[in-house]
XYZ file of C-alpha atoms in Angstrom:
622
model
C -0.020 0.053 0.003
C 0.972 3.133 -1.453
C 2.167 5.955 1.423
C 2.157 9.752 0.526
C 3.460 12.623 3.591
C 1.788 16.386 2.290
C 3.888 19.656 4.171
C 1.955 22.201 3.278
C 1.809 25.489 5.678
C -1.203 26.799 7.500
C -3.415 24.322 6.163
C -6.251 25.675 6.623
C -5.836 29.282 4.738
C -8.132 29.497 1.628
C -5.153 27.434 -0.968
C -3.875 25.355 1.000
C -7.216 23.723 2.038
C -8.701 23.463 -1.688
C -5.353 22.226 -2.963
C -5.186 19.928 0.134
C -8.530 18.821 -0.234
C -7.722 16.896 -4.045
C -5.256 14.699 -2.489
C -6.721 13.445 -0.257
C -9.880 13.287 -2.725
C -7.103 11.245 -5.457
C -5.473 9.207 -2.433
C -8.571 8.331 -0.864
C -10.055 7.564 -4.608
C -6.870 4.819 -4.222
C -6.780 3.735 -1.271
C -3.581 5.176 -0.791
C -2.823 6.656 2.971
C -1.910 10.633 2.912
C -0.154 11.700 6.377
C -0.013 15.840 6.328
C 2.446 17.562 8.099
C 1.175 20.783 9.209
C 2.625 24.120 10.622
C 0.910 27.003 11.677
C 4.180 29.674 10.784
C 6.069 32.374 12.081
C 3.459 34.079 13.446
C 5.226 35.270 16.473
C 7.602 38.191 17.027
C 9.799 35.426 18.914
C 11.976 34.670 15.800
C 13.086 31.329 17.849
C 9.727 30.376 17.237
C 10.143 29.489 13.664
C 12.674 26.780 15.060
C 9.657 25.362 16.664
C 7.054 25.643 13.915
C 10.299 24.372 11.277
C 10.335 21.820 13.822
C 7.490 19.449 12.062
C 10.615 18.574 8.764
C 12.079 16.377 11.581
C 8.573 13.464 13.220
C 8.739 11.499 9.818
C 10.723 9.034 8.659
C 11.311 10.241 4.768
C 12.534 7.040 3.680
C 9.988 5.218 4.555
C 7.192 7.332 2.265
C 6.630 5.957 -1.459
C 6.268 9.675 -2.602
C 5.710 13.555 -0.613
C 4.421 16.474 -1.908
C 5.138 20.426 -1.529
C 3.432 22.885 -1.114
C 6.969 24.751 -0.575
C 5.251 28.914 -1.599
C 3.024 28.284 1.629
C 6.320 27.938 4.325
C 6.266 30.835 6.495
C 9.428 29.347 8.203
C 12.683 30.988 7.015
C 14.621 27.707 5.993
C 12.682 25.374 5.808
C 12.302 24.564 2.445
C 15.832 24.117 1.657
C 16.175 22.361 4.853
C 13.532 20.453 4.064
C 14.146 19.313 0.299
C 17.681 18.780 1.224
C 17.294 16.089 2.938
C 14.510 14.496 0.525
C 17.428 14.526 -1.835
C 19.316 11.925 0.302
C 15.760 9.698 0.249
C 16.302 7.040 -2.267
C 13.436 5.907 -4.268
C 11.178 8.836 -2.520
C 8.929 10.516 -5.216
C 8.740 14.495 -4.858
C 6.288 16.550 -6.801
C 6.083 20.638 -5.484
C 3.137 22.243 -5.963
C 3.547 25.375 -6.856
C 7.346 26.388 -6.657
C 9.979 25.439 -9.329
C 12.706 23.566 -8.117
C 14.620 21.558 -10.529
C 15.306 18.472 -8.811
C 11.426 17.804 -8.892
C 9.233 18.452 -10.999
C 6.696 20.691 -10.215
C 2.726 21.689 -11.191
C 2.645 25.327 -11.298
C -0.449 27.100 -12.621
C -1.119 29.298 -15.953
C 0.737 32.992 -15.472
C 0.995 34.484 -18.314
C -2.434 33.622 -20.480
C -4.827 34.757 -18.199
C -3.593 38.004 -17.719
C -2.616 38.647 -21.350
C -6.392 37.589 -21.661
C -8.390 40.294 -18.132
C -5.656 42.475 -20.125
C -6.786 41.862 -23.737
C -10.250 42.312 -22.337
C -10.231 45.663 -20.549
C -8.803 46.344 -23.864
C -11.254 45.320 -25.945
C -14.404 44.933 -24.625
C -14.323 48.093 -22.876
C -12.096 50.134 -25.107
C -9.417 50.958 -22.235
C -6.761 52.061 -22.384
C -4.670 53.794 -19.715
C -4.281 50.280 -17.607
C -2.282 49.927 -14.825
C -0.511 47.244 -12.761
C -0.233 45.982 -9.258
C 2.263 43.024 -9.004
C 3.465 40.756 -6.901
C 6.964 40.182 -5.515
C 9.619 40.484 -7.291
C 11.133 37.553 -6.546
C 8.699 35.359 -7.389
C 8.646 33.386 -10.973
C 4.319 33.962 -10.988
C 4.815 37.451 -10.288
C 7.258 37.683 -13.147
C 4.602 35.540 -15.107
C 2.521 37.610 -14.765
C 3.786 41.247 -14.522
C 5.597 39.673 -18.171
C 2.150 39.347 -19.454
C 0.720 42.756 -18.970
C 3.605 44.118 -20.705
C 3.526 42.094 -23.487
C -0.075 42.563 -23.220
C 0.372 46.263 -23.804
C 3.128 46.252 -26.510
C 1.397 44.535 -28.753
C -1.840 46.803 -29.299
C 0.820 49.486 -28.842
C -0.128 51.702 -25.641
C 2.884 52.866 -23.312
C 3.222 51.852 -20.121
C 5.497 54.710 -17.659
C 6.966 53.856 -14.368
C 4.456 54.917 -12.781
C 1.151 52.531 -13.997
C 3.172 49.262 -12.522
C 3.846 48.696 -8.593
C 5.764 45.886 -7.094
C 3.362 45.016 -3.793
C 3.129 41.858 -1.500
C 0.327 39.708 -2.258
C -1.211 40.779 1.036
C -3.791 43.428 1.794
C -1.185 46.618 3.033
C -0.330 47.933 0.511
C -3.755 49.318 -1.406
C -3.296 53.112 -0.270
C -0.020 52.761 -1.327
C -0.358 51.724 -4.453
C -2.795 53.785 -5.399
C -0.909 57.160 -4.469
C 2.385 55.680 -7.314
C -0.399 55.525 -10.175
C -1.786 58.720 -9.199
C 2.019 60.338 -8.605
C 2.283 64.075 -9.046
C -1.342 64.888 -10.189
C -1.776 61.765 -13.110
C -4.975 61.222 -14.741
C -7.287 58.612 -12.926
C -6.668 54.996 -14.155
C -9.243 53.155 -16.131
C -8.305 49.947 -15.215
C -5.564 48.849 -12.668
C -4.833 44.918 -13.509
C -3.914 43.010 -9.901
C -1.682 40.017 -9.935
C -3.731 38.477 -6.869
C -7.142 38.892 -5.189
C -6.350 40.606 -2.015
C -4.683 43.332 -3.780
C -6.851 43.628 -6.021
C -9.307 44.004 -2.528
C -7.005 46.882 -0.878
C -7.443 48.452 -4.264
C -11.331 49.314 -3.612
C -10.936 49.757 -0.325
C -8.222 52.639 -1.473
C -10.152 53.834 -4.036
C -13.214 53.734 -1.968
C -11.956 55.591 0.932
C -10.632 58.620 -1.927
C -14.033 58.859 -2.700
C -13.368 57.080 -6.257
C -15.740 54.664 -7.219
C -15.967 51.034 -8.283
C -16.095 50.259 -11.618
C -17.113 53.689 -12.795
C -14.422 55.638 -12.091
C -11.969 52.906 -12.087
C -11.883 49.376 -12.776
C -10.233 46.805 -11.019
C -9.708 42.542 -10.947
C -7.611 39.854 -9.180
C -6.181 37.002 -9.355
C -7.021 33.657 -7.450
C -10.389 34.042 -7.051
C -10.281 33.447 -3.393
C -14.216 33.468 -1.530
C -13.382 37.573 -0.842
C -13.919 38.285 -4.354
C -17.272 37.235 -5.125
C -18.714 39.054 -2.179
C -17.175 42.360 -2.193
C -19.845 45.095 -3.586
C -19.198 45.172 -6.560
C -17.918 41.885 -6.521
C -14.554 41.599 -7.586
C -13.369 40.266 -11.544
C -10.861 38.233 -11.277
C -9.012 34.391 -12.988
C -10.436 30.929 -10.801
C -7.555 28.402 -10.175
C -8.994 25.124 -9.310
C -6.302 23.828 -6.827
C -8.667 21.397 -5.477
C -7.632 19.815 -9.614
C -4.042 20.890 -8.815
C -4.121 18.339 -5.934
C -5.632 15.584 -7.694
C -2.630 16.137 -10.082
C -0.376 16.006 -7.112
C -1.319 12.636 -6.814
C -1.041 11.637 -10.512
C 2.018 12.596 -11.239
C 3.479 10.380 -8.129
C 1.895 7.785 -9.839
C 3.588 8.286 -13.075
C 6.482 8.482 -11.072
C 6.366 4.803 -9.558
C 5.460 3.607 -12.571
C 8.933 5.365 -14.607
C 7.378 7.250 -16.660
C 7.143 11.120 -16.951
C 6.026 13.406 -14.189
C 3.351 14.703 -16.605
C 2.461 12.247 -18.986
C -1.198 12.950 -19.768
C -1.743 15.505 -16.968
C -2.474 18.559 -18.863
C -3.199 21.699 -17.557
C -4.873 22.547 -13.743
C -7.805 24.444 -15.205
C -8.213 28.290 -14.829
C -11.148 30.648 -16.044
C -11.815 33.789 -16.229
C -14.802 35.586 -13.172
C -16.161 38.665 -14.732
C -18.311 41.146 -12.327
C -18.993 44.333 -11.251
C -15.601 45.709 -10.412
C -14.678 46.472 -14.915
C -19.046 46.996 -14.742
C -19.538 43.234 -16.765
C -22.036 41.994 -14.268
C -23.620 42.972 -10.841
C -25.055 40.030 -9.261
C -23.532 38.734 -5.619
C -23.170 35.314 -5.529
C -25.818 33.966 -2.652
C -24.040 30.780 -2.016
C -20.485 32.403 -1.855
C -22.267 35.222 0.384
C -23.814 31.914 2.655
C -20.373 30.121 2.532
C -19.195 33.706 4.298
C -21.074 33.545 6.723
C -20.561 30.605 7.531
C -16.768 31.403 8.108
C -17.430 34.121 9.947
C -19.759 32.264 12.249
C -16.336 29.555 12.571
C -13.903 32.412 12.968
C -16.288 34.115 16.133
C -16.732 30.302 17.932
C -13.206 29.873 17.406
C -12.094 32.991 19.018
C -14.589 32.374 21.329
C -13.371 29.018 22.490
C -10.073 30.310 21.978
C -10.415 33.273 24.846
C -12.254 30.486 27.515
C -9.943 27.294 26.875
C -7.199 29.623 27.763
C -8.914 30.981 31.360
C -9.692 27.016 31.907
C -5.739 25.576 31.015
C -5.150 28.779 33.716
C -5.704 26.002 36.510
C -4.888 22.642 34.581
C -1.772 21.827 36.735
C -1.386 18.362 35.508
C -1.471 16.947 32.214
C -4.310 14.772 32.652
C -5.724 18.432 33.827
C -5.209 19.493 29.998
C -6.164 16.953 28.496
C -9.652 17.363 30.336
C -9.414 20.858 29.494
C -8.621 20.120 25.941
C -10.510 17.417 24.855
C -13.639 19.802 26.346
C -12.631 22.292 23.812
C -12.116 20.017 20.346
C -15.218 18.762 20.515
C -16.732 21.428 18.184
C -14.105 20.121 15.218
C -15.572 16.468 13.955
C -13.390 14.587 14.158
C -12.448 10.329 14.238
C -9.599 10.156 16.914
C -6.508 12.638 18.026
C -2.942 11.342 19.240
C -1.517 13.218 21.640
C 2.283 12.244 21.046
C 4.869 13.309 23.686
C 9.404 13.391 23.338
C 10.776 10.720 25.357
C 11.819 12.214 28.885
C 14.723 9.546 28.887
C 16.509 10.036 25.795
C 15.207 13.670 26.064
C 17.909 14.488 28.498
C 20.475 13.003 26.310
C 23.150 15.311 24.395
C 21.454 14.815 21.041
C 17.767 15.837 22.455
C 19.431 19.064 24.533
C 19.050 21.410 21.391
C 15.222 21.107 21.376
C 14.447 21.517 17.607
C 14.889 17.716 17.233
C 12.262 14.819 18.739
C 13.505 12.188 20.439
C 13.819 8.490 18.491
C 10.905 7.019 20.914
C 7.717 9.116 21.769
C 5.506 8.597 24.370
C 1.643 8.555 23.162
C -0.197 9.839 26.357
C -3.540 10.314 25.287
C -5.653 9.402 22.819
C -9.223 11.689 22.305
C -12.570 10.279 20.252
C -15.640 12.197 19.711
C -17.497 10.012 22.760
C -14.009 9.319 25.281
C -10.782 10.594 26.356
C -8.430 7.877 27.304
C -5.092 7.854 29.392
C -2.408 5.786 27.697
C 1.252 5.451 28.576
C 2.569 3.249 24.815
C 5.839 3.729 24.064
C 7.182 3.788 20.347
C 9.712 4.569 17.783
C 9.323 8.292 15.872
C 9.833 6.393 12.777
C 6.320 4.764 13.043
C 4.205 8.185 13.970
C 1.883 5.763 16.235
C 1.599 2.819 17.398
C 1.320 0.313 15.574
C -1.536 -1.241 17.072
C -2.884 2.612 15.701
C -2.124 2.075 12.256
C -5.101 2.224 9.262
C -4.307 1.139 5.453
C -5.315 4.485 3.288
C -5.396 6.553 6.561
C -5.744 9.991 6.065
C -3.806 12.431 8.713
C -3.180 15.034 10.156
C -0.146 15.794 12.538
C 1.083 18.850 14.144
C 3.679 19.850 16.645
C 3.307 21.086 19.604
C 6.124 23.758 21.157
C 6.503 26.941 22.248
C 9.310 28.482 21.004
C 11.928 25.901 19.869
C 10.932 23.684 22.695
C 9.274 20.502 20.913
C 7.562 18.433 23.466
C 5.829 16.620 20.713
C 3.012 16.216 18.103
C -0.657 15.730 17.629
C -1.516 12.831 14.615
C -5.828 14.275 14.009
C -8.017 12.023 11.888
C -11.191 13.247 10.836
C -13.693 13.082 7.708
C -14.110 16.483 7.612
C -10.607 18.615 7.129
C -12.446 21.803 5.677
C -14.004 22.093 9.791
C -9.871 22.852 11.190
C -9.934 25.863 9.577
C -10.372 28.100 12.530
C -10.627 26.446 15.794
C -6.932 23.431 15.311
C -4.735 26.352 15.061
C -5.867 28.162 18.522
C -6.679 24.576 20.352
C -2.539 23.127 19.192
C -1.417 26.343 20.618
C -3.328 26.840 23.533
C -2.415 23.036 24.594
C 1.481 24.054 23.751
C 1.561 26.895 25.981
C 0.251 25.123 28.616
C 2.544 22.096 28.072
C 5.174 24.520 28.458
C 3.868 26.107 31.955
C 3.630 21.730 33.482
C 7.457 21.083 32.203
C 8.045 24.385 34.182
C 6.074 23.745 36.829
C 7.884 19.902 36.681
C 11.371 21.212 36.956
C 11.039 23.688 39.111
C 8.937 23.013 42.448
C 9.604 26.815 44.181
C 9.645 29.767 42.592
C 13.320 31.271 43.929
C 14.796 28.109 42.770
C 13.260 27.687 39.572
C 14.565 31.639 39.580
C 18.182 30.764 40.197
C 17.927 28.335 37.400
C 15.598 29.234 34.675
C 18.939 30.988 33.016
C 21.416 28.959 34.562
C 23.067 25.529 33.109
C 22.890 23.506 35.850
C 27.151 21.354 35.246
C 28.513 24.525 33.970
C 27.081 27.630 35.704
C 27.305 29.274 32.538
C 23.917 31.399 30.908
C 22.067 27.936 29.624
C 20.445 28.114 25.801
C 17.260 30.043 27.651
C 19.277 32.852 28.424
C 21.420 33.202 25.530
C 17.536 33.512 23.545
C 16.895 35.650 24.794
C 20.342 37.829 24.789
C 20.086 37.269 21.181
C 16.374 38.436 20.732
C 17.613 41.394 23.096
C 20.145 42.259 20.459
C 18.006 41.463 17.706
C 15.711 44.214 18.690
C 18.306 46.264 19.333
C 20.294 46.164 15.563
C 16.399 46.794 13.762
C 16.086 50.035 16.085
C 19.310 51.251 15.652
C 21.396 49.700 12.831
C 24.286 48.186 15.071
C 25.271 44.945 13.923
C 26.928 42.453 15.882
C 28.393 38.450 15.881
C 27.252 35.300 16.946
C 30.213 33.196 17.373
C 28.865 29.107 17.920
C 31.378 26.754 19.863
C 31.334 22.536 19.530
C 33.326 20.439 22.114
C 35.436 17.545 20.082
C 35.478 14.462 20.914
C 33.601 14.764 24.008
C 31.979 10.604 23.390
C 35.220 9.670 22.902
C 35.623 10.878 26.478
C 33.156 9.639 27.627
C 32.993 6.240 26.259
C 36.660 5.872 27.396
C 37.745 8.005 30.521
C 34.102 8.416 31.782
C 30.769 10.548 31.988
C 32.844 12.465 35.355
C 35.655 13.454 33.108
C 33.645 14.525 30.939
C 31.975 16.625 32.447
C 35.017 17.667 33.637
C 36.464 18.728 30.501
C 32.816 20.740 29.381
C 33.125 22.493 32.686
C 37.209 23.307 31.650
C 36.198 24.523 27.969
C 33.019 26.347 29.996
C 35.311 28.102 32.118
C 37.303 29.468 29.166
C 34.517 30.428 26.693
C 33.659 33.127 29.506
C 36.531 34.051 30.819
C 37.850 35.138 27.281
C 33.840 36.103 26.519
C 35.189 39.683 26.894
C 32.848 43.225 28.324
C 31.298 42.855 24.856
C 30.419 39.079 25.194
C 27.459 36.225 26.398
C 28.619 33.054 25.877
C 26.254 29.681 27.239
C 26.081 26.169 26.815
C 23.402 25.570 24.447
C 23.390 21.681 23.679
C 25.468 18.622 25.078
C 28.998 19.831 23.674
C 27.199 23.000 22.183
C 28.423 26.724 23.000
C 27.331 29.907 22.103
C 28.579 33.726 21.706
C 26.939 36.229 21.566
C 28.807 39.898 20.844
C 27.776 42.633 20.627
C 30.775 44.580 18.516
C 30.579 45.451 14.367
C 34.783 44.638 14.475
C 34.966 41.115 12.964
C 38.474 41.658 14.320
C 37.871 42.206 18.030
C 36.195 38.335 17.202
C 38.910 37.067 15.859
C 41.019 38.166 18.801
C 38.696 36.595 21.566
C 38.769 33.457 19.284
C 41.922 33.525 18.933
C 42.357 34.652 22.567
C 40.068 31.845 23.060
C 42.156 28.692 21.038
C 45.580 29.646 22.827
C 43.456 29.221 26.143
C 43.022 25.739 25.484
C 46.001 24.482 24.318
C 46.966 25.929 27.326
C 45.045 24.441 29.611
C 46.086 20.915 27.422
C 49.712 21.767 28.293
C 49.039 22.676 31.780
C 46.999 19.866 33.071
C 47.984 16.141 32.790
C 44.296 14.662 30.564
C 44.932 11.204 29.166
C 43.143 13.562 26.139
C 43.652 16.880 24.581
C 40.636 19.543 25.255
C 39.779 20.314 21.986
C 36.634 23.081 20.483
C 35.133 23.139 16.569
C 34.483 27.526 15.746
C 32.577 29.367 13.689
C 31.107 33.381 13.725
C 28.993 35.053 11.817
C 27.714 38.758 11.646
C 23.863 39.913 11.995
C 22.663 43.009 10.558
C 19.935 44.037 9.101
C 20.564 42.356 5.475
C 20.803 38.873 7.241
C 17.787 37.582 9.631
C 19.009 36.469 12.218
C 18.254 32.888 11.922
C 20.505 32.511 8.962
C 23.716 34.126 11.203
C 22.917 31.308 13.466
C 22.408 28.592 11.094
C 25.713 30.092 9.147
C 28.070 30.639 12.275
C 26.940 26.400 12.675
C 27.894 26.021 8.949
C 31.305 27.629 9.805
C 31.604 25.866 12.807
C 30.624 22.469 11.209
C 33.629 23.106 8.063
C 36.018 23.271 10.523
C 34.675 20.506 12.604
C 34.970 18.230 9.818
C 37.486 15.340 10.088
C 38.973 16.242 13.214
C 39.487 13.774 15.683
C 40.014 15.325 18.991
C 40.595 14.182 22.733
C 42.872 11.504 21.898
C 46.540 11.913 22.125
C 49.414 11.804 20.097
C 50.794 8.861 20.532
């Protein structure tokens, strides 16, 4: 039986919901198992929250899947697509299909971007006789935005119509730049455009709102069109002229492409284009009627959203009194009852493994998981069943042809486990499930804090310090980095992150015992703390991993500090008669306004691992 993994961000959003629905439909028809790994994006201003959301890619055993579908342009976490595709390239036999994000390594299903915009611009020229047509484009770096802009320019050229600088505005595919775009089109007292063609509906709706604020009537004075035909388009006043893309059809085609690849065929054989249809409505003067079904659906969504907000706030209050895992599950089940589901499995990291070296970074999951709870619409059953994470669930719960939704449980980059949900009504996950996951995650973080710190004074003392070495720990380093990054955004002053990894800790532990390994860790920590300088903060962030945040703009100062660390390590080896050599690999990176913090941390790690590659330290020369 074939097994497919789908990676998608914000599965409840309109495009994601449609394309996921098509994939589910095709998978069910063929009897395939489908596991939908969903995250909700980096919606928190805390940069470490993105780490927790990105950790969804470490849950599944990727080589165990026959096929993977990537909705890559929905990943709202920096570096997630790159890290996931790097993992997939090492999975022999697992076929990969991408949606809307072109990648030369994998076959990609894209929507037709060029011809629909050509047809829309021609509609205004030939049907309405317009000549002054402006264009609001999408993000400059996105391929679909480039193609849609080219279609506009080529069509205007085809009909001999001039395009000036202020007839094109580069937007961001969202609703927050409508007024700025309109001001650009009307720069220096220019006459009103007859038409504003937009590269997607959200920007078109923002343009309509900006025109209305200025007292400009649509379509009497300015016509507007969009692309995608989102739900809001058909119920706007006037209803928005748009281009309908059948994303459910795209989802079905993704499964058919995997079937072609499994059979050794060309991925695109017999696939055809994704269905597209122009919808001419009131915003171009072609029709004034409102789609009553769309209005009904919109009111249903509004009611769902209101219920989600109400349940979310009430659940947060009730969870304040949940001081045990059992109490947390009781509250959780009470507030998930509005969603029709078959079962919800709460899978937590194995606490014993979590204390080990590899799990110390917290943004990866333990090799073994523990099924702690199983919820159904009728009951809530406590469990304590240990299983391999590669199985996703204990074997007794596996079913052929199952459709499962998987989301991570985390607070910032501290990953506790994941939720597996089976449902016959995926559309009902649209609003409430995200707030439910977030509330459960925050409560798990609170419970963990209570369990680790029984007394408040002890908690305050331990919270920011590493117990073994006495220097700051990962939590304190996150606070320092966030504070420094906030300062950078306000002042523009860059800073450096130094990544330090002790070499050969496993060798020391295996040959001389863990107590000797602790001695080596404390020695390295003392050296880092001594040489961090007045502008630096050194912390132990994992088993053998350390970081230093240096609040300086001088690369020379950073390099001199690193050189001092190396000298101190050498001096330690000369002065101490140990049966091993203390050694560390070091890399650094600058964080400035052009380099996001997560990228800086990744680059420092990359530079450190480049030095570490091939090392076999801690062994004394013969």
